[in-house]
mmCIF file of C-alpha atoms and ligand atoms in Angstrom:
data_model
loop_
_atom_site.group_PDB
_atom_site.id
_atom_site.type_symbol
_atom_site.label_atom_id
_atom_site.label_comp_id
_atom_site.label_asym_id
_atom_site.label_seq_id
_atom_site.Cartn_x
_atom_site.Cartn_y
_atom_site.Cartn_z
ATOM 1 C CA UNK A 60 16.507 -16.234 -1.252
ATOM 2 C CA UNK A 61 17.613 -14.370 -4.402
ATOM 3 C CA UNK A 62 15.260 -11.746 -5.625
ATOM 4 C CA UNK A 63 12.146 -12.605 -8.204
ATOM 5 C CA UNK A 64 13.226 -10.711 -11.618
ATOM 6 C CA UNK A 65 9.943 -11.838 -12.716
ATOM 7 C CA UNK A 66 7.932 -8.954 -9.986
ATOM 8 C CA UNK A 67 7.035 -5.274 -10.997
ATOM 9 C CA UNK A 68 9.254 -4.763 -7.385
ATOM 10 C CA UNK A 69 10.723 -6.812 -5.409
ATOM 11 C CA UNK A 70 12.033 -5.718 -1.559
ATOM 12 C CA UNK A 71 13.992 -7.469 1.006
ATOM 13 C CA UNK A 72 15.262 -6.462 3.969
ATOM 14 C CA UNK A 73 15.217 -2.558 3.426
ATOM 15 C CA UNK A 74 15.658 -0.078 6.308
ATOM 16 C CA UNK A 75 16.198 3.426 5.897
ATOM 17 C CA UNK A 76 17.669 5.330 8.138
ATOM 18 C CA UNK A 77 17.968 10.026 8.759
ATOM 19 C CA UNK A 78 20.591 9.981 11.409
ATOM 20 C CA UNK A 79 18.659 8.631 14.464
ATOM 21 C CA UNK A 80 15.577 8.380 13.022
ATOM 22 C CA UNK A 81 14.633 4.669 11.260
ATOM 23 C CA UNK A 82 12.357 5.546 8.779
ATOM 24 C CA UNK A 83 11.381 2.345 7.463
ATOM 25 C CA UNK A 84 12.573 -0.536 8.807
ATOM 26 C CA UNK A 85 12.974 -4.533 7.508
ATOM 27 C CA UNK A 86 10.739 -3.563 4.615
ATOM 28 C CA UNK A 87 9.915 -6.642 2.332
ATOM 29 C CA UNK A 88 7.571 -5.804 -0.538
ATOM 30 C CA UNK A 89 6.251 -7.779 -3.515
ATOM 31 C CA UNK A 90 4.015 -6.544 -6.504
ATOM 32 C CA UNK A 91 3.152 -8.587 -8.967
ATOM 33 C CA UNK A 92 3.251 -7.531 -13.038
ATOM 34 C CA UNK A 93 -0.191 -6.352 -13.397
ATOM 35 C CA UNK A 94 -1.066 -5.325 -10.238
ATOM 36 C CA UNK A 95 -2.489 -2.290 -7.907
ATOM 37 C CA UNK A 96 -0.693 -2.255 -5.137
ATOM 38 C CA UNK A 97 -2.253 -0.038 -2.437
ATOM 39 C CA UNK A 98 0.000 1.443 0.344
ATOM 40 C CA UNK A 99 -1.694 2.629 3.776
ATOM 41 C CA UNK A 100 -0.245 4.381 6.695
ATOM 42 C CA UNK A 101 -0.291 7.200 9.008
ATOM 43 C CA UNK A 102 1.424 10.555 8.263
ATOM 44 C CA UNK A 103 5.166 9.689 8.292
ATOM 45 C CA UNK A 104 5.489 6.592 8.578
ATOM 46 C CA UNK A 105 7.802 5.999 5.698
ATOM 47 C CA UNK A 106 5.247 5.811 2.429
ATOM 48 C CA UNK A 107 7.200 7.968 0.631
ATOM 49 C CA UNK A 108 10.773 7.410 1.724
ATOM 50 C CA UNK A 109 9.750 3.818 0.339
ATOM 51 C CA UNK A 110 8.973 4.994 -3.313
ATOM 52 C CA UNK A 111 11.984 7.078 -3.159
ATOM 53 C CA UNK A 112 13.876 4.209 -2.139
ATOM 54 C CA UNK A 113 12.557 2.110 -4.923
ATOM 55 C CA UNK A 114 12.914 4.639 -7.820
ATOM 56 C CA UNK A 115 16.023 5.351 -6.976
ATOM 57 C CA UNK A 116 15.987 8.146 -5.723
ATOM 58 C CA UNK A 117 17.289 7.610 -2.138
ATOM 59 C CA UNK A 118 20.083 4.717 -1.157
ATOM 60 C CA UNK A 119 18.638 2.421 1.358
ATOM 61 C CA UNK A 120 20.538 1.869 4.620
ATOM 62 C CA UNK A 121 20.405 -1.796 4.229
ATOM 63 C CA UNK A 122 18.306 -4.031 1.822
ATOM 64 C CA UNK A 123 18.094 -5.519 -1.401
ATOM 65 C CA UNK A 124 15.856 -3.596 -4.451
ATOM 66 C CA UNK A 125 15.025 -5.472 -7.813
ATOM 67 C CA UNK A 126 12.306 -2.924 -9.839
ATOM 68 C CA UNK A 127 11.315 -4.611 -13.271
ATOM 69 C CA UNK A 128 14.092 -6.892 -12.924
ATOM 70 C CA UNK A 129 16.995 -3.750 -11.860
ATOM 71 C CA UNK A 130 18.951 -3.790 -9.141
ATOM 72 C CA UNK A 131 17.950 -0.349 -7.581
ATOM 73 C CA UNK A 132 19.778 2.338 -7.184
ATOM 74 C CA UNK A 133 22.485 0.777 -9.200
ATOM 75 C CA UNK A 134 20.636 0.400 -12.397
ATOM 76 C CA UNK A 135 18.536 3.790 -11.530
ATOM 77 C CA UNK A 136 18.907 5.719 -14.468
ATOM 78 C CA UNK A 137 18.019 2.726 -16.807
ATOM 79 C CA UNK A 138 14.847 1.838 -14.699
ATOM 80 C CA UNK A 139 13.902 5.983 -14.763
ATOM 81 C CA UNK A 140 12.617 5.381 -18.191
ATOM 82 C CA UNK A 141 10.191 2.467 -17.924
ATOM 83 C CA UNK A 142 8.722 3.993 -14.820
ATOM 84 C CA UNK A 143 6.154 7.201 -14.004
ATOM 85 C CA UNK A 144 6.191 8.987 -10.784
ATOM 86 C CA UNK A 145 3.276 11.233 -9.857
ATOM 87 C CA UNK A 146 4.256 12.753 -6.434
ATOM 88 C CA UNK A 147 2.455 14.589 -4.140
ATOM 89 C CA UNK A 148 2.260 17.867 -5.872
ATOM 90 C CA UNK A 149 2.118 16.688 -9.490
ATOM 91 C CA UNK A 150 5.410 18.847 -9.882
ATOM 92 C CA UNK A 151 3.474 20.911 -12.816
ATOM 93 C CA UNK A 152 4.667 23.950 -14.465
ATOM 94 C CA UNK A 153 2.496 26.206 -13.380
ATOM 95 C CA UNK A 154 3.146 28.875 -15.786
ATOM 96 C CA UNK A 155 2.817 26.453 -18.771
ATOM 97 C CA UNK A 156 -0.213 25.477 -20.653
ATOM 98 C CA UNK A 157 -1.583 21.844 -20.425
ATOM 99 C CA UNK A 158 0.213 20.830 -23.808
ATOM 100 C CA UNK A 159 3.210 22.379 -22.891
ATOM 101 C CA UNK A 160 3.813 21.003 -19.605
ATOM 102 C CA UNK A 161 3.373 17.143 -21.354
ATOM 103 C CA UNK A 162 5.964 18.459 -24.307
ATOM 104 C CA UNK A 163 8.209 19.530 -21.760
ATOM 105 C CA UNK A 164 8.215 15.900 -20.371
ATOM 106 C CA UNK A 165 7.687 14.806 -23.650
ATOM 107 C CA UNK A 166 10.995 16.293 -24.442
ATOM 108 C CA UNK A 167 12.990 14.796 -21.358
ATOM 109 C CA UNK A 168 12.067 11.422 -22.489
ATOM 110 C CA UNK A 169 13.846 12.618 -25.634
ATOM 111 C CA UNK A 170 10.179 11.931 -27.702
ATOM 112 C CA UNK A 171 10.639 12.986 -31.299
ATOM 113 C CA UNK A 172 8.423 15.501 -32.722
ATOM 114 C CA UNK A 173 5.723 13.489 -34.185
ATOM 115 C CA UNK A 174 5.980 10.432 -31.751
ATOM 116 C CA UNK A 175 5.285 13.281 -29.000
ATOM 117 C CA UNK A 176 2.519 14.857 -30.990
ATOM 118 C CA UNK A 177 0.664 11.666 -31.058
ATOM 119 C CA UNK A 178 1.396 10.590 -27.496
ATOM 120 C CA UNK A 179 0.067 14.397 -26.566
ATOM 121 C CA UNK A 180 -2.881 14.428 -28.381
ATOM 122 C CA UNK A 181 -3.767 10.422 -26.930
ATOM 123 C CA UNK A 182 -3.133 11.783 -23.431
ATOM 124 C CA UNK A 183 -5.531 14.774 -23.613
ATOM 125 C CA UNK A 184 -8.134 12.966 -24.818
ATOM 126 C CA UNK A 185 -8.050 10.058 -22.754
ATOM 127 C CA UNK A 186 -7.691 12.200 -19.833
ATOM 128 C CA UNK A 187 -10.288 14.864 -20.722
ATOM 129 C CA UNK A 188 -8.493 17.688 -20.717
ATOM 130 C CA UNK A 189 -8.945 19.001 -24.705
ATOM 131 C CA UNK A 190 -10.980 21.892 -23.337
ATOM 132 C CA UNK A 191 -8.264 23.139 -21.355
ATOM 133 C CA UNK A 192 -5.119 22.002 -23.765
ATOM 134 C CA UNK A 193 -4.095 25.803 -23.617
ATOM 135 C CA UNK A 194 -5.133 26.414 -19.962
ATOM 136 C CA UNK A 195 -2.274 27.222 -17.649
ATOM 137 C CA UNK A 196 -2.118 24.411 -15.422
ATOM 138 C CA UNK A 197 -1.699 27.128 -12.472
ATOM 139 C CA UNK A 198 -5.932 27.825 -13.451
ATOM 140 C CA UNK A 199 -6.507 24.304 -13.524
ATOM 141 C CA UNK A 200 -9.251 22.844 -10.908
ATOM 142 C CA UNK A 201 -7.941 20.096 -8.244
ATOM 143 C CA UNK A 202 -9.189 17.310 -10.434
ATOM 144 C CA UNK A 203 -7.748 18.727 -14.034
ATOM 145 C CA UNK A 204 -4.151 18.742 -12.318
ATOM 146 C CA UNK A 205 -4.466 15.459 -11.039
ATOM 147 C CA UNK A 206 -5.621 14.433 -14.647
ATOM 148 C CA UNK A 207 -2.616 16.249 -15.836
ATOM 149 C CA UNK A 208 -0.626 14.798 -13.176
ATOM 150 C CA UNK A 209 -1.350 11.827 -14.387
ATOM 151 C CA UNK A 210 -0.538 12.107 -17.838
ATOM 152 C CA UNK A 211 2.958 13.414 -17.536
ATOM 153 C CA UNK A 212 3.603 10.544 -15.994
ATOM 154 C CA UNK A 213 2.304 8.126 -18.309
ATOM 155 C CA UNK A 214 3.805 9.878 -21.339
ATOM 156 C CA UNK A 215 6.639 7.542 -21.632
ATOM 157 C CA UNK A 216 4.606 4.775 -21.177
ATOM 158 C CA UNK A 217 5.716 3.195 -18.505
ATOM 159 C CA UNK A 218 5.389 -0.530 -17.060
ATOM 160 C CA UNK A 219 5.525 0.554 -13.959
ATOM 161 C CA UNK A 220 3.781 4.069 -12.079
ATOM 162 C CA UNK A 221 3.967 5.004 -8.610
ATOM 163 C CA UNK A 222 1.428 7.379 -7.531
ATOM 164 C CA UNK A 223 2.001 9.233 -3.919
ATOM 165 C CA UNK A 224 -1.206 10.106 -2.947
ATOM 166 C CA UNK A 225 -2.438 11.602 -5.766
ATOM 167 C CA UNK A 226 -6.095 12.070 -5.347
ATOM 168 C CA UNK A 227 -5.588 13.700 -1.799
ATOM 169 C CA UNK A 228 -7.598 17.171 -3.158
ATOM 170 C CA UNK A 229 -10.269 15.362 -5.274
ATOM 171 C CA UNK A 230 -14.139 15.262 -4.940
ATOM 172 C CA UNK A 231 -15.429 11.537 -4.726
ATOM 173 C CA UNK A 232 -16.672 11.530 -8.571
ATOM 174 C CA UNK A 233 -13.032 12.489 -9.807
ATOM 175 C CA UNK A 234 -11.369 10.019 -7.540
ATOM 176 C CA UNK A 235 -13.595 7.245 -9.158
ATOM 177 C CA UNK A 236 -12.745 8.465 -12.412
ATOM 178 C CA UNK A 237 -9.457 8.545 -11.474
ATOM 179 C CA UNK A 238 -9.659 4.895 -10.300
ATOM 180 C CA UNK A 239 -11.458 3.724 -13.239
ATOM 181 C CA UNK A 240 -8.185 5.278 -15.509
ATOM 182 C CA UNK A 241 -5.932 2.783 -13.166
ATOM 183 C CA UNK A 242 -7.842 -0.146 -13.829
ATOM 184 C CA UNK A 243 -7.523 0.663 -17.791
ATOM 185 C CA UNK A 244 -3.646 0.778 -17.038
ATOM 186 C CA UNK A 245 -3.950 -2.124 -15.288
ATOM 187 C CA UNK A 246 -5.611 -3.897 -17.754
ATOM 188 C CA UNK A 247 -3.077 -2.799 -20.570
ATOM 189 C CA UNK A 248 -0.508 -4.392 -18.307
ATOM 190 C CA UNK A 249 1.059 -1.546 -15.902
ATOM 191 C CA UNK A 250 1.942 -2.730 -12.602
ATOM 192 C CA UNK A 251 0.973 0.635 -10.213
ATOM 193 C CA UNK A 252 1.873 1.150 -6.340
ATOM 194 C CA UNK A 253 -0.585 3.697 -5.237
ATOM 195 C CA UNK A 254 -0.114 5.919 -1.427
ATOM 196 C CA UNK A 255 -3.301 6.558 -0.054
ATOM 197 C CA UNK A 256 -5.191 7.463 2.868
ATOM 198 C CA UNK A 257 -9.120 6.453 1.582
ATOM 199 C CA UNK A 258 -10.426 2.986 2.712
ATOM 200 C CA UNK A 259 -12.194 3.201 -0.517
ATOM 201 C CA UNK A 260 -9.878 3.740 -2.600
ATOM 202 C CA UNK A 261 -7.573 0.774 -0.508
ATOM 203 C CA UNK A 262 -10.647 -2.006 -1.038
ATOM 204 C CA UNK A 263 -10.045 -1.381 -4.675
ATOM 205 C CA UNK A 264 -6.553 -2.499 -4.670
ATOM 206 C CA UNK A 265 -5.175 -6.203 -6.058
ATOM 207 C CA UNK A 266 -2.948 -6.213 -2.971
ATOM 208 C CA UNK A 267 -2.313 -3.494 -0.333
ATOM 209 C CA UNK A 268 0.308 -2.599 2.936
ATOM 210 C CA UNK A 269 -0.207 -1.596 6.057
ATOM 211 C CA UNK A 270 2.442 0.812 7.419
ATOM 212 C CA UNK A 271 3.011 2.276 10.934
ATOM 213 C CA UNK A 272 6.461 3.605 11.987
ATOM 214 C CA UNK A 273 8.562 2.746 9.346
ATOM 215 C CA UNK A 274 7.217 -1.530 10.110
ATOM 216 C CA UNK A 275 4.699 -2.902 7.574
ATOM 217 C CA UNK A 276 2.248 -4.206 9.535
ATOM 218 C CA UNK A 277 -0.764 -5.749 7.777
ATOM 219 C CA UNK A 278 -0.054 -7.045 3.885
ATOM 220 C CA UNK A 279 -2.310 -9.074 1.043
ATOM 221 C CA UNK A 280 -5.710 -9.468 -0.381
ATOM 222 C CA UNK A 281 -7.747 -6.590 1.293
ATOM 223 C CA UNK A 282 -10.611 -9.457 1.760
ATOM 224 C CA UNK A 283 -7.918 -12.093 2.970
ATOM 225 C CA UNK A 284 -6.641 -9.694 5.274
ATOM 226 C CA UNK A 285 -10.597 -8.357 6.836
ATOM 227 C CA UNK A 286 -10.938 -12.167 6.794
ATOM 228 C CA UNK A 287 -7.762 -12.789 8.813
ATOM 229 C CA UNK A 288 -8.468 -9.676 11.497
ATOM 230 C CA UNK A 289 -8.131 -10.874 14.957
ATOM 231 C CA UNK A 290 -11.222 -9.025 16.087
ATOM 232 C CA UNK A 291 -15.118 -9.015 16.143
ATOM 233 C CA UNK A 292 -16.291 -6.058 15.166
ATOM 234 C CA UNK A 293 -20.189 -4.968 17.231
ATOM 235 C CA UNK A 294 -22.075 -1.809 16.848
ATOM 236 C CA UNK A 295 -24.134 -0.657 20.006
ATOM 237 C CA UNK A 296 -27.308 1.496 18.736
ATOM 238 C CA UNK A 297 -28.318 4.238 22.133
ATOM 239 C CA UNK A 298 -27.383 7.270 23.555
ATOM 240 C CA UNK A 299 -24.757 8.958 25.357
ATOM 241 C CA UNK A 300 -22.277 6.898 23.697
ATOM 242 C CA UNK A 301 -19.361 9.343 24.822
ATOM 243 C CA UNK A 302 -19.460 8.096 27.761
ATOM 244 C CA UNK A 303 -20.101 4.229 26.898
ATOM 245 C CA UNK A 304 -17.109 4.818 24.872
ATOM 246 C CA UNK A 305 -14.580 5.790 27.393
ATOM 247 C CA UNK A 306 -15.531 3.773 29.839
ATOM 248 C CA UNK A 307 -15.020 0.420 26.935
ATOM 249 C CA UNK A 308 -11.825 2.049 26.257
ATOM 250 C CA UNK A 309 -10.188 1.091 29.188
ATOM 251 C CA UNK A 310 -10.494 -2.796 28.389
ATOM 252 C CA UNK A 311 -7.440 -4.019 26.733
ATOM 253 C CA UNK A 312 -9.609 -6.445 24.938
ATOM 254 C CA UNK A 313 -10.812 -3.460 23.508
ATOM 255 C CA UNK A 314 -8.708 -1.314 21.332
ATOM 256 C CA UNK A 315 -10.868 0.551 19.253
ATOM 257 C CA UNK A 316 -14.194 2.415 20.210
ATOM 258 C CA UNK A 317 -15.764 4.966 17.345
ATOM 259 C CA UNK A 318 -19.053 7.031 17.318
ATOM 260 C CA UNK A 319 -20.674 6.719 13.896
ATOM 261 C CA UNK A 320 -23.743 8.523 13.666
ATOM 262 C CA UNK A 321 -26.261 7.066 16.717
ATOM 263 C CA UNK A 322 -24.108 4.126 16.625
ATOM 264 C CA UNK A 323 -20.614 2.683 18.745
ATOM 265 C CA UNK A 324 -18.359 0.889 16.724
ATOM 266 C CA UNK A 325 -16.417 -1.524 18.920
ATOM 267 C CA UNK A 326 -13.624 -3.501 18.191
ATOM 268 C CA UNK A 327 -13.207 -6.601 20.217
ATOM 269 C CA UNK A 328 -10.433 -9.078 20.593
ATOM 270 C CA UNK A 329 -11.318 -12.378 19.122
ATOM 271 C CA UNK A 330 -10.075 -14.245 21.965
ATOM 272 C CA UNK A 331 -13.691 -13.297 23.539
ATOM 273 C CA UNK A 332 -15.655 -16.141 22.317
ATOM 274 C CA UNK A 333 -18.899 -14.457 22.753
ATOM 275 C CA UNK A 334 -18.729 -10.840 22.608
ATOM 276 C CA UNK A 335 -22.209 -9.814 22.738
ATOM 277 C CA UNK A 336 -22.661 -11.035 26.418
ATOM 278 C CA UNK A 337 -19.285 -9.936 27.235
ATOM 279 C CA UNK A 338 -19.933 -6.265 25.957
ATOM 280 C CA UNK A 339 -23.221 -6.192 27.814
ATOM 281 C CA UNK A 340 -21.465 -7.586 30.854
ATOM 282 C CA UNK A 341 -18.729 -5.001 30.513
ATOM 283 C CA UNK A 342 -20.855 -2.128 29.578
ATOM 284 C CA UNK A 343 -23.642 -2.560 32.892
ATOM 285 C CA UNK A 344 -19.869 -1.871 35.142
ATOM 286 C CA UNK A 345 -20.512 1.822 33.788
ATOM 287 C CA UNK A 346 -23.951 2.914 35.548
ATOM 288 C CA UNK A 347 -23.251 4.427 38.557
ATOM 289 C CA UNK A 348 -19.496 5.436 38.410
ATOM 290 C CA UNK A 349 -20.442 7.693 35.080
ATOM 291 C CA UNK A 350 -24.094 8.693 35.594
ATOM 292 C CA UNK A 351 -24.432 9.487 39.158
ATOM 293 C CA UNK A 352 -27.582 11.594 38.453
ATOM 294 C CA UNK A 353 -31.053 10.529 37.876
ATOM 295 C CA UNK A 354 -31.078 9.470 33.985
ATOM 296 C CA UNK A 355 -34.114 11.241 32.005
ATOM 297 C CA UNK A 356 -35.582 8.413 30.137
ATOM 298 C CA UNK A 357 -33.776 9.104 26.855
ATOM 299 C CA UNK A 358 -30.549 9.112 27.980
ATOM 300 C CA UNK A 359 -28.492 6.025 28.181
ATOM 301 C CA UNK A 360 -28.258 3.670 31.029
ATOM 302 C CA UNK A 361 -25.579 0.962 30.329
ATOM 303 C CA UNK A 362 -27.272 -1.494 32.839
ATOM 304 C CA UNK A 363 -31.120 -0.894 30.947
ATOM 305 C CA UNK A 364 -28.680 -1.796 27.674
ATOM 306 C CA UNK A 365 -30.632 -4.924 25.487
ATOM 307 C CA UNK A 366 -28.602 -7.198 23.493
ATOM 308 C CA UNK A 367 -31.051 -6.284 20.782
ATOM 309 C CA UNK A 368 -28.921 -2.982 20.374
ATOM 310 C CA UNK A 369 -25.491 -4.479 19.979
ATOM 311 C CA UNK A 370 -25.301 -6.236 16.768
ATOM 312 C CA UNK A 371 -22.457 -8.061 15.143
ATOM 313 C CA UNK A 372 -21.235 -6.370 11.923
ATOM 314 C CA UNK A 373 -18.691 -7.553 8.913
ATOM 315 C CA UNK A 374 -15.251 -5.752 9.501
ATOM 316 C CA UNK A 375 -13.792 -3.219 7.059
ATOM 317 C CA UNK A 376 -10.682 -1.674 5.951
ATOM 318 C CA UNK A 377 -10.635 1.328 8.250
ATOM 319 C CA UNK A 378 -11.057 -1.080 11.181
ATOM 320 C CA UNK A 379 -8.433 -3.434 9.486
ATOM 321 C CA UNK A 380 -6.459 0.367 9.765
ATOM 322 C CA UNK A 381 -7.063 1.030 13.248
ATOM 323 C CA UNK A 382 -6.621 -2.873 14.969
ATOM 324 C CA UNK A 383 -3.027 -3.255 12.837
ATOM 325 C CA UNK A 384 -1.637 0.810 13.698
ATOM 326 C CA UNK A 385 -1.119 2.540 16.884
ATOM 327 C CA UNK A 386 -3.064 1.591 19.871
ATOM 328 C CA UNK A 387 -5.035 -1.549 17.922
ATOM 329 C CA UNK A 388 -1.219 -2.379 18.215
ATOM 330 C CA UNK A 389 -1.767 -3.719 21.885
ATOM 331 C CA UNK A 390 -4.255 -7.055 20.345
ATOM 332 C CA UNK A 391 -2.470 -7.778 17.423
ATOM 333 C CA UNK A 392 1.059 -7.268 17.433
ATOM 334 C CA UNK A 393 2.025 -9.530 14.698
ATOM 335 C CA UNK A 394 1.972 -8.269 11.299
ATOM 336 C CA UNK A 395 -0.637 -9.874 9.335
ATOM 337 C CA UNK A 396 0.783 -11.682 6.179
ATOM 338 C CA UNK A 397 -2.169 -13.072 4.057
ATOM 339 C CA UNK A 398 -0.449 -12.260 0.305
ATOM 340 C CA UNK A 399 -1.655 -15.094 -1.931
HETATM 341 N N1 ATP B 103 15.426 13.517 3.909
HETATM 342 C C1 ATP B 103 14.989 13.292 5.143
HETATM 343 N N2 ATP B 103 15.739 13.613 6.227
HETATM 344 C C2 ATP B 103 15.327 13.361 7.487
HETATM 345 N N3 ATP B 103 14.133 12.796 7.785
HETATM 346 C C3 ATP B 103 13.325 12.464 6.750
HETATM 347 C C4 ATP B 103 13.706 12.700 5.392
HETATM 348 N N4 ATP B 103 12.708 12.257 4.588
HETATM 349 C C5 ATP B 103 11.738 11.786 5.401
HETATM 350 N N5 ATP B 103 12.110 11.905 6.705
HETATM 351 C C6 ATP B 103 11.350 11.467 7.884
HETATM 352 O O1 ATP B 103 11.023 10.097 7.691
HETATM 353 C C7 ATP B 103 9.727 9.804 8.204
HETATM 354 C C8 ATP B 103 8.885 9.194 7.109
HETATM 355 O O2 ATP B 103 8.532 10.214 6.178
HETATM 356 P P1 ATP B 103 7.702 9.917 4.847
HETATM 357 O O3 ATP B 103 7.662 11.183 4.061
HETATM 358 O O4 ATP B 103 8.256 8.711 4.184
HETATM 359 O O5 ATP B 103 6.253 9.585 5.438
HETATM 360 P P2 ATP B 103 4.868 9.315 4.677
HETATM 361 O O6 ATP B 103 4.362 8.011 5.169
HETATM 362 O O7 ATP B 103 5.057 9.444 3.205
HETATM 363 O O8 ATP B 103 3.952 10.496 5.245
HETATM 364 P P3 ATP B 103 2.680 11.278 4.607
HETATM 365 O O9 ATP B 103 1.528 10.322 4.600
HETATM 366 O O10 ATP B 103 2.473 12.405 5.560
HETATM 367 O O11 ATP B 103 3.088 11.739 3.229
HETATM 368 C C9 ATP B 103 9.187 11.130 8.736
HETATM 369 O O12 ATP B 103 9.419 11.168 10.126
HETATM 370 C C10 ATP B 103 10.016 12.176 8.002
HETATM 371 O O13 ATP B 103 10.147 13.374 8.773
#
């Protein structure tokens, strides 16, 4: 099938490969014009080789690229000026004030003096920054260089931005400012693929990936996808969960178990019809093996377990996360495709 001109990006096929190492592998990715794209995955799993793949800035191994209607990396240089790129470090100039480090872009984009005068003074303002507009960005607080960050690489206005990660040092307030920025992109018409490692900041997206090893597991509507998850998701209220925990682990029906406060958070394959009874079931094989000594009546005795403590609870992203990477891997080893 030929490639859509008519998506921000359009993937097929693409594997990368560092000598022995495949670094992302059969990679097929469509955003649409428009769109926030989120992108999820474990450290190096191939998030950023990806965006350097579809910038331009790395050859794939195999694969066909069309970005805004380019082929990529043979059109490269053309596409470099209709796109931002706010990597993981913001690439500032530390030494140079706030206005001069967007002139200094402003001048690689070959802005003319009062075009980037008026794109300057529109960037500071909509990204609060006017009180520090002299400010070395080297002073600047975590949240004021991702502002700034973000601004360089919207100075040339681009249809297209690809963040890596970039609110990975910023307090929850910021970060929802931050997001609230995207969606006025958005709105205005810039398609954005965004790397991140917040479930919040994933439920947010249009669309979003799941990547594990270089393989994108899990793609689509974030609610299609929760809706599509092959697993029930229960919460057991008690004590001495540790334990109840690793002794569910060892079910391969089972391939998630998480303390959360006074609270288990179990994952359970859907192929158990009824897993309340077969959690309770399972659970009452513990006593005995794991609690040899008299319990004190606090602690918790799987067998004395009610089903009035195990409740059924809606799924969310970070369990999405965990039952499409690593060992959720062993209950649903297709990759979920719900894009629509
Ligand atoms: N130029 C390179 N040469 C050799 N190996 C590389 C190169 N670039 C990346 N890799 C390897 O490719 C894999 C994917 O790395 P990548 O940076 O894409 O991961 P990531 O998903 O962005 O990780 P993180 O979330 O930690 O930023 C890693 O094993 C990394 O070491």
């Amino acid at each position: 099938m030929p490639l859509n001109a008519d998506l921000a990006i359009d993937a097929r096929g693409v594997d990368k490969r560092f000598g022995d190492l495949l670094a992302v592998a059969e990679l097929d990715l469509q955003v649409q014009k428009g769109h926030i794209y989120g992108f999820l995955g474990p450290n190096g799993c191939g998030k950023s080789t990806t965006i350097r793949m579809l910038t331009g800035l790395l050859t794939p191994t195999r694969g066909e690229i069309s970005v805004l209607g380019m082929a990529i990396p043979q059109q490269a240089e053309a596409l470099r000026r209709r796109i931002g790129y706010m990597t993981q470090k913001f690439s500032l100039y530390e030494d140079l004030s706030v206005r001069e480090n967007l002139q200094f872009i402003a001048d690689i984009y070959g802005l003319g003096a009062r075009e980037s005068k008026r794109k300057i003074d529109e960037l500071i303002d909509t990204y609060h920054l006017d009180a520090q507009r002299q400010q070395l960005a080297g002073t600047l607080s975590g949240g004021q260089k991702q502002r700034l960050g973000l601004a360089c690489a919207c100075i040339n206005e681009p249809e297209l931005l690809f963040l890596d990660e970039p609110t990975s040092a910023v307090d929850p307030q910021n970060r929802r400012d931050f997001w609230e920025q995207l969606f006025d992109l958005s709105e205005r018409g810039t398609s954005i693929l965004v790397t991140t490692h917040y479930m919040d900041e994933a439920q947010r997206c249009h669309q979003l990936a799941i990547m594990e090893s270089g393989h994108i597991r899990a793609k689509g509507n974030p609610q299609a996808l929760l809706e599509a998850m092959p697993l029930h998701v229960i919460e057991i209220a008690g004590h001495r969960l540790r334990q109840l925990k690793s002794h569910l682990s060892q079910f391969s029906e089972i391939p998630s178990a998480a303390q959360l406060g006074d609270r288990l958070r179990v994952l359970v394959d859907k192929q158990i019809a009824d897993p309340i009874p077969w959690l309770l079931e399972k659970s009452r094989t513990m006593t005995g093996q794991l609690t040899p000594e008299p319990l004190s009546p606090n602690q918790f005795n799987a067998s004395q377990l009610k089903p009035n403590q195990l409740s059924l609870v809606s799924p969310n992203l970070e369990d999405l996360f965990v039952s499409v990477t690593g060992k959720g891997l062993k209950t649903s080893r297709e990759a979920a495709d719900v894009t629509r």
